[in-house]
């Protein structure tokens, strides 16, 4: 049996205008065919869903989440007080919440042990319902480095090489490295560099040897330049990237995953400690300006939120989208950054667009998101791997 979404408007992730009066044929977990005009070749046992006036977009992608963190005021304490089994159960709740919002694929960038790798496998094996997860496993960081409780501490090229090999051996889809300090770890500044060029280079070499991509937490300019020098694949946050850095990122095809919303949340929440709020307050403005400059320059921007971080549960994904629009992107550009470009950022060729042969990860919307991105937030029908999400 197939599912046919009839008479809809498709925003396919590729074209600049919606495709009107279109029909999507779904067979098993894939888009079998997309047609326009009269509905033909329907079979008796097809399930037909009339979507006149509705809009269909590819399932949304979040390129930067932390499923082990619950987005409450102090996720770190929960992780520190729990064993890996309990952490994984909490992560499953975050994953299911995320999928129900219409975010059908996520990249999880730092988790302890095999927590998220096991969750990923359970979802892939249809033991659990959830979004497709690409997992980095523990992040590789220097001793005492940024969010070290979610990482493997390694110092010097040899140790970093070994730590990278270890996370890849344990099943990581991606390697995550900490190139600078950050906001959420007490006693460090986002501008300070952490892993050195030599260490970053060793990690990149090992990742690429296994055909895996490497993502760097990089907020200060020196650390960002180190990442650009060694040919990193994606820069996370990028707060203090200047014009030169952004031009180099564009030239080398390095993706920027901005995660602006998390800083705004931390900077304005009374629920987080004062030191954390003050550090976040200091970066909100430069972060926003950097995003505006990156859009003007034409850096490849893939949507990512850092959801799971303190006071930032998964539904804040949609605030990141309106921040991107306010910074200068059109609604269509925001949708592409959250679908097609996000899939490219993750190295996934089987999703991100509505075309034949792609995974049937879809969102059915009652209103036109190009007129109002907020409509993405409303409860919509979500299809994951060809099945309606309950
Ligand atoms: Zn993060």
mmCIF file of N, CA and C in Angstrom, residues 173-232:
data_model
loop_
_atom_site.group_PDB
_atom_site.id
_atom_site.type_symbol
_atom_site.label_atom_id
_atom_site.label_comp_id
_atom_site.label_asym_id
_atom_site.label_seq_id
_atom_site.Cartn_x
_atom_site.Cartn_y
_atom_site.Cartn_z
ATOM 1 N N UNK A 173 29.229 8.842 14.178
ATOM 2 C CA UNK A 173 28.976 9.221 12.780
ATOM 3 C C UNK A 173 29.795 10.440 12.404
ATOM 4 N N UNK A 174 30.228 11.178 13.408
ATOM 5 C CA UNK A 174 30.860 12.489 13.277
ATOM 6 C C UNK A 174 31.889 12.604 14.369
ATOM 7 N N UNK A 175 32.900 13.414 14.173
ATOM 8 C CA UNK A 175 33.807 13.725 15.294
ATOM 9 C C UNK A 175 33.549 15.163 15.725
ATOM 10 N N UNK A 176 33.440 15.370 17.028
ATOM 11 C CA UNK A 176 33.254 16.734 17.565
ATOM 12 C C UNK A 176 34.497 17.086 18.379
ATOM 13 N N UNK A 177 35.063 18.244 18.092
ATOM 14 C CA UNK A 177 36.229 18.708 18.850
ATOM 15 C C UNK A 177 35.927 20.078 19.460
ATOM 16 N N UNK A 178 36.603 20.370 20.536
ATOM 17 C CA UNK A 178 36.425 21.644 21.217
ATOM 18 C C UNK A 178 37.644 22.525 20.916
ATOM 19 N N UNK A 179 37.453 23.487 20.022
ATOM 20 C CA UNK A 179 38.570 24.340 19.603
ATOM 21 C C UNK A 179 38.730 25.571 20.491
ATOM 22 N N UNK A 180 37.665 25.917 21.224
ATOM 23 C CA UNK A 180 37.741 27.098 22.109
ATOM 24 C C UNK A 180 36.941 26.818 23.385
ATOM 25 N N UNK A 181 37.085 27.745 24.321
ATOM 26 C CA UNK A 181 36.214 27.712 25.487
ATOM 27 C C UNK A 181 34.792 28.070 25.068
ATOM 28 N N UNK A 182 33.901 28.079 26.073
ATOM 29 C CA UNK A 182 32.506 28.375 25.742
ATOM 30 C C UNK A 182 31.783 29.017 26.906
ATOM 31 N N UNK A 183 30.478 29.058 26.774
ATOM 32 C CA UNK A 183 29.657 29.763 27.756
ATOM 33 C C UNK A 183 29.325 28.855 28.945
ATOM 34 N N UNK A 184 28.942 27.617 28.660
ATOM 35 C CA UNK A 184 28.307 26.781 29.687
ATOM 36 C C UNK A 184 29.291 26.141 30.677
ATOM 37 N N UNK A 185 30.594 26.314 30.472
ATOM 38 C CA UNK A 185 31.558 25.752 31.418
ATOM 39 C C UNK A 185 32.167 26.887 32.232
ATOM 40 N N UNK A 186 32.025 26.775 33.557
ATOM 41 C CA UNK A 186 32.491 27.834 34.456
ATOM 42 C C UNK A 186 34.019 27.951 34.381
ATOM 43 N N UNK A 187 34.518 29.176 34.414
ATOM 44 C CA UNK A 187 35.962 29.383 34.531
ATOM 45 C C UNK A 187 36.708 29.423 33.216
ATOM 46 N N UNK A 188 36.030 29.477 32.103
ATOM 47 C CA UNK A 188 36.710 29.631 30.807
ATOM 48 C C UNK A 188 35.980 30.703 30.014
ATOM 49 N N UNK A 189 36.673 31.271 29.025
ATOM 50 C CA UNK A 189 36.022 32.298 28.213
ATOM 51 C C UNK A 189 35.830 31.770 26.788
ATOM 52 N N UNK A 190 34.753 32.217 26.128
ATOM 53 C CA UNK A 190 34.504 31.721 24.768
ATOM 54 C C UNK A 190 35.610 32.101 23.783
ATOM 55 N N UNK A 191 36.323 33.194 24.098
ATOM 56 C CA UNK A 191 37.366 33.642 23.173
ATOM 57 C C UNK A 191 38.655 32.849 23.262
ATOM 58 N N UNK A 192 38.845 32.089 24.329
ATOM 59 C CA UNK A 192 40.131 31.407 24.525
ATOM 60 C C UNK A 192 40.218 30.149 23.665
ATOM 61 N N UNK A 193 41.417 29.879 23.150
ATOM 62 C CA UNK A 193 41.601 28.671 22.342
ATOM 63 C C UNK A 193 41.790 27.470 23.260
ATOM 64 N N UNK A 194 41.397 26.308 22.793
ATOM 65 C CA UNK A 194 41.605 25.083 23.589
ATOM 66 C C UNK A 194 42.462 24.081 22.813
ATOM 67 N N UNK A 195 41.915 23.158 22.059
ATOM 68 C CA UNK A 195 42.797 22.254 21.301
ATOM 69 C C UNK A 195 43.654 23.081 20.341
ATOM 70 N N UNK A 196 44.911 22.699 20.202
ATOM 71 C CA UNK A 196 45.837 23.442 19.341
ATOM 72 C C UNK A 196 45.657 23.033 17.872
ATOM 73 N N UNK A 197 46.310 23.783 16.987
ATOM 74 C CA UNK A 197 46.247 23.437 15.553
ATOM 75 C C UNK A 197 46.715 22.007 15.331
ATOM 76 N N UNK A 198 47.806 21.620 16.004
ATOM 77 C CA UNK A 198 48.336 20.259 15.817
ATOM 78 C C UNK A 198 47.320 19.219 16.283
ATOM 79 N N UNK A 199 46.694 19.506 17.432
ATOM 80 C CA UNK A 199 45.711 18.555 17.969
ATOM 81 C C UNK A 199 44.481 18.463 17.057
ATOM 82 N N UNK A 200 44.002 19.637 16.606
ATOM 83 C CA UNK A 200 42.840 19.649 15.710
ATOM 84 C C UNK A 200 43.149 18.907 14.412
ATOM 85 N N UNK A 201 44.381 19.111 13.941
ATOM 86 C CA UNK A 201 44.793 18.501 12.692
ATOM 87 C C UNK A 201 44.815 16.972 12.812
ATOM 88 N N UNK A 202 45.282 16.480 13.953
ATOM 89 C CA UNK A 202 45.321 15.023 14.171
ATOM 90 C C UNK A 202 43.898 14.460 14.171
ATOM 91 N N UNK A 203 42.974 15.175 14.824
ATOM 92 C CA UNK A 203 41.580 14.712 14.888
ATOM 93 C C UNK A 203 40.964 14.696 13.493
ATOM 94 N N UNK A 204 41.229 15.755 12.732
ATOM 95 C CA UNK A 204 40.652 15.843 11.382
ATOM 96 C C UNK A 204 41.187 14.711 10.488
ATOM 97 N N UNK A 205 42.491 14.477 10.600
ATOM 98 C CA UNK A 205 43.093 13.436 9.773
ATOM 99 C C UNK A 205 42.435 12.081 10.054
ATOM 100 N N UNK A 206 42.246 11.774 11.340
ATOM 101 C CA UNK A 206 41.640 10.480 11.694
ATOM 102 C C UNK A 206 40.187 10.399 11.241
ATOM 103 N N UNK A 207 39.449 11.503 11.401
ATOM 104 C CA UNK A 207 38.041 11.507 10.979
ATOM 105 C C UNK A 207 37.950 11.277 9.477
ATOM 106 N N UNK A 208 38.731 12.031 8.720
ATOM 107 C CA UNK A 208 38.637 11.937 7.263
ATOM 108 C C UNK A 208 39.145 10.588 6.740
ATOM 109 N N UNK A 209 40.110 10.003 7.445
ATOM 110 C CA UNK A 209 40.576 8.666 7.045
ATOM 111 C C UNK A 209 39.427 7.665 7.050
ATOM 112 N N UNK A 210 38.477 7.896 7.939
ATOM 113 C CA UNK A 210 37.308 6.994 8.036
ATOM 114 C C UNK A 210 36.097 7.567 7.300
ATOM 115 N N UNK A 211 36.355 8.568 6.454
ATOM 116 C CA UNK A 211 35.260 9.219 5.704
ATOM 117 C C UNK A 211 34.177 9.791 6.606
ATOM 118 N N UNK A 212 34.592 10.285 7.769
ATOM 119 C CA UNK A 212 33.646 10.946 8.670
ATOM 120 C C UNK A 212 33.954 12.439 8.691
ATOM 121 N N UNK A 213 32.915 13.224 8.927
ATOM 122 C CA UNK A 213 33.110 14.664 9.001
ATOM 123 C C UNK A 213 33.504 15.063 10.418
ATOM 124 N N UNK A 214 34.036 16.272 10.530
ATOM 125 C CA UNK A 214 34.481 16.758 11.835
ATOM 126 C C UNK A 214 33.896 18.150 12.082
ATOM 127 N N UNK A 215 33.300 18.292 13.250
ATOM 128 C CA UNK A 215 32.638 19.534 13.647
ATOM 129 C C UNK A 215 33.390 20.130 14.828
ATOM 130 N N UNK A 216 33.583 21.443 14.801
ATOM 131 C CA UNK A 216 34.315 22.080 15.897
ATOM 132 C C UNK A 216 33.454 23.100 16.616
ATOM 133 N N UNK A 217 33.396 22.960 17.934
ATOM 134 C CA UNK A 217 32.899 24.057 18.770
ATOM 135 C C UNK A 217 33.974 25.140 18.695
ATOM 136 N N UNK A 218 33.639 26.275 18.089
ATOM 137 C CA UNK A 218 34.644 27.334 17.896
ATOM 138 C C UNK A 218 33.965 28.686 18.039
ATOM 139 N N UNK A 219 34.332 29.412 19.079
ATOM 140 C CA UNK A 219 33.678 30.705 19.347
ATOM 141 C C UNK A 219 34.642 31.879 19.220
ATOM 142 N N UNK A 220 35.871 31.749 19.706
ATOM 143 C CA UNK A 220 36.858 32.823 19.602
ATOM 144 C C UNK A 220 37.515 32.824 18.233
ATOM 145 N N UNK A 221 38.005 33.998 17.821
ATOM 146 C CA UNK A 221 38.553 34.132 16.464
ATOM 147 C C UNK A 221 39.776 33.244 16.239
ATOM 148 N N UNK A 222 40.691 33.210 17.221
ATOM 149 C CA UNK A 222 41.909 32.404 17.013
ATOM 150 C C UNK A 222 41.548 30.928 16.789
ATOM 151 N N UNK A 223 40.643 30.428 17.619
ATOM 152 C CA UNK A 223 40.218 29.025 17.478
ATOM 153 C C UNK A 223 39.498 28.787 16.154
ATOM 154 N N UNK A 224 38.705 29.761 15.737
ATOM 155 C CA UNK A 224 37.996 29.638 14.448
ATOM 156 C C UNK A 224 39.020 29.567 13.311
ATOM 157 N N UNK A 225 40.036 30.447 13.378
ATOM 158 C CA UNK A 225 41.067 30.445 12.321
ATOM 159 C C UNK A 225 41.841 29.119 12.325
ATOM 160 N N UNK A 226 42.108 28.588 13.533
ATOM 161 C CA UNK A 226 42.777 27.274 13.608
ATOM 162 C C UNK A 226 41.957 26.220 12.864
ATOM 163 N N UNK A 227 40.647 26.263 13.080
ATOM 164 C CA UNK A 227 39.765 25.282 12.430
ATOM 165 C C UNK A 227 39.757 25.454 10.909
ATOM 166 N N UNK A 228 39.714 26.707 10.482
ATOM 167 C CA UNK A 228 39.723 26.973 9.032
ATOM 168 C C UNK A 228 41.039 26.475 8.432
ATOM 169 N N UNK A 229 42.150 26.743 9.132
ATOM 170 C CA UNK A 229 43.474 26.320 8.648
ATOM 171 C C UNK A 229 43.554 24.822 8.405
ATOM 172 N N UNK A 230 43.003 24.061 9.338
ATOM 173 C CA UNK A 230 43.152 22.596 9.196
ATOM 174 C C UNK A 230 42.067 21.998 8.293
ATOM 175 N N UNK A 231 41.115 22.832 7.849
ATOM 176 C CA UNK A 231 40.082 22.321 6.922
ATOM 177 C C UNK A 231 38.988 21.555 7.636
ATOM 178 N N UNK A 232 38.480 22.145 8.704
ATOM 179 C CA UNK A 232 37.353 21.543 9.437
ATOM 180 C C UNK A 232 36.132 21.497 8.511
#
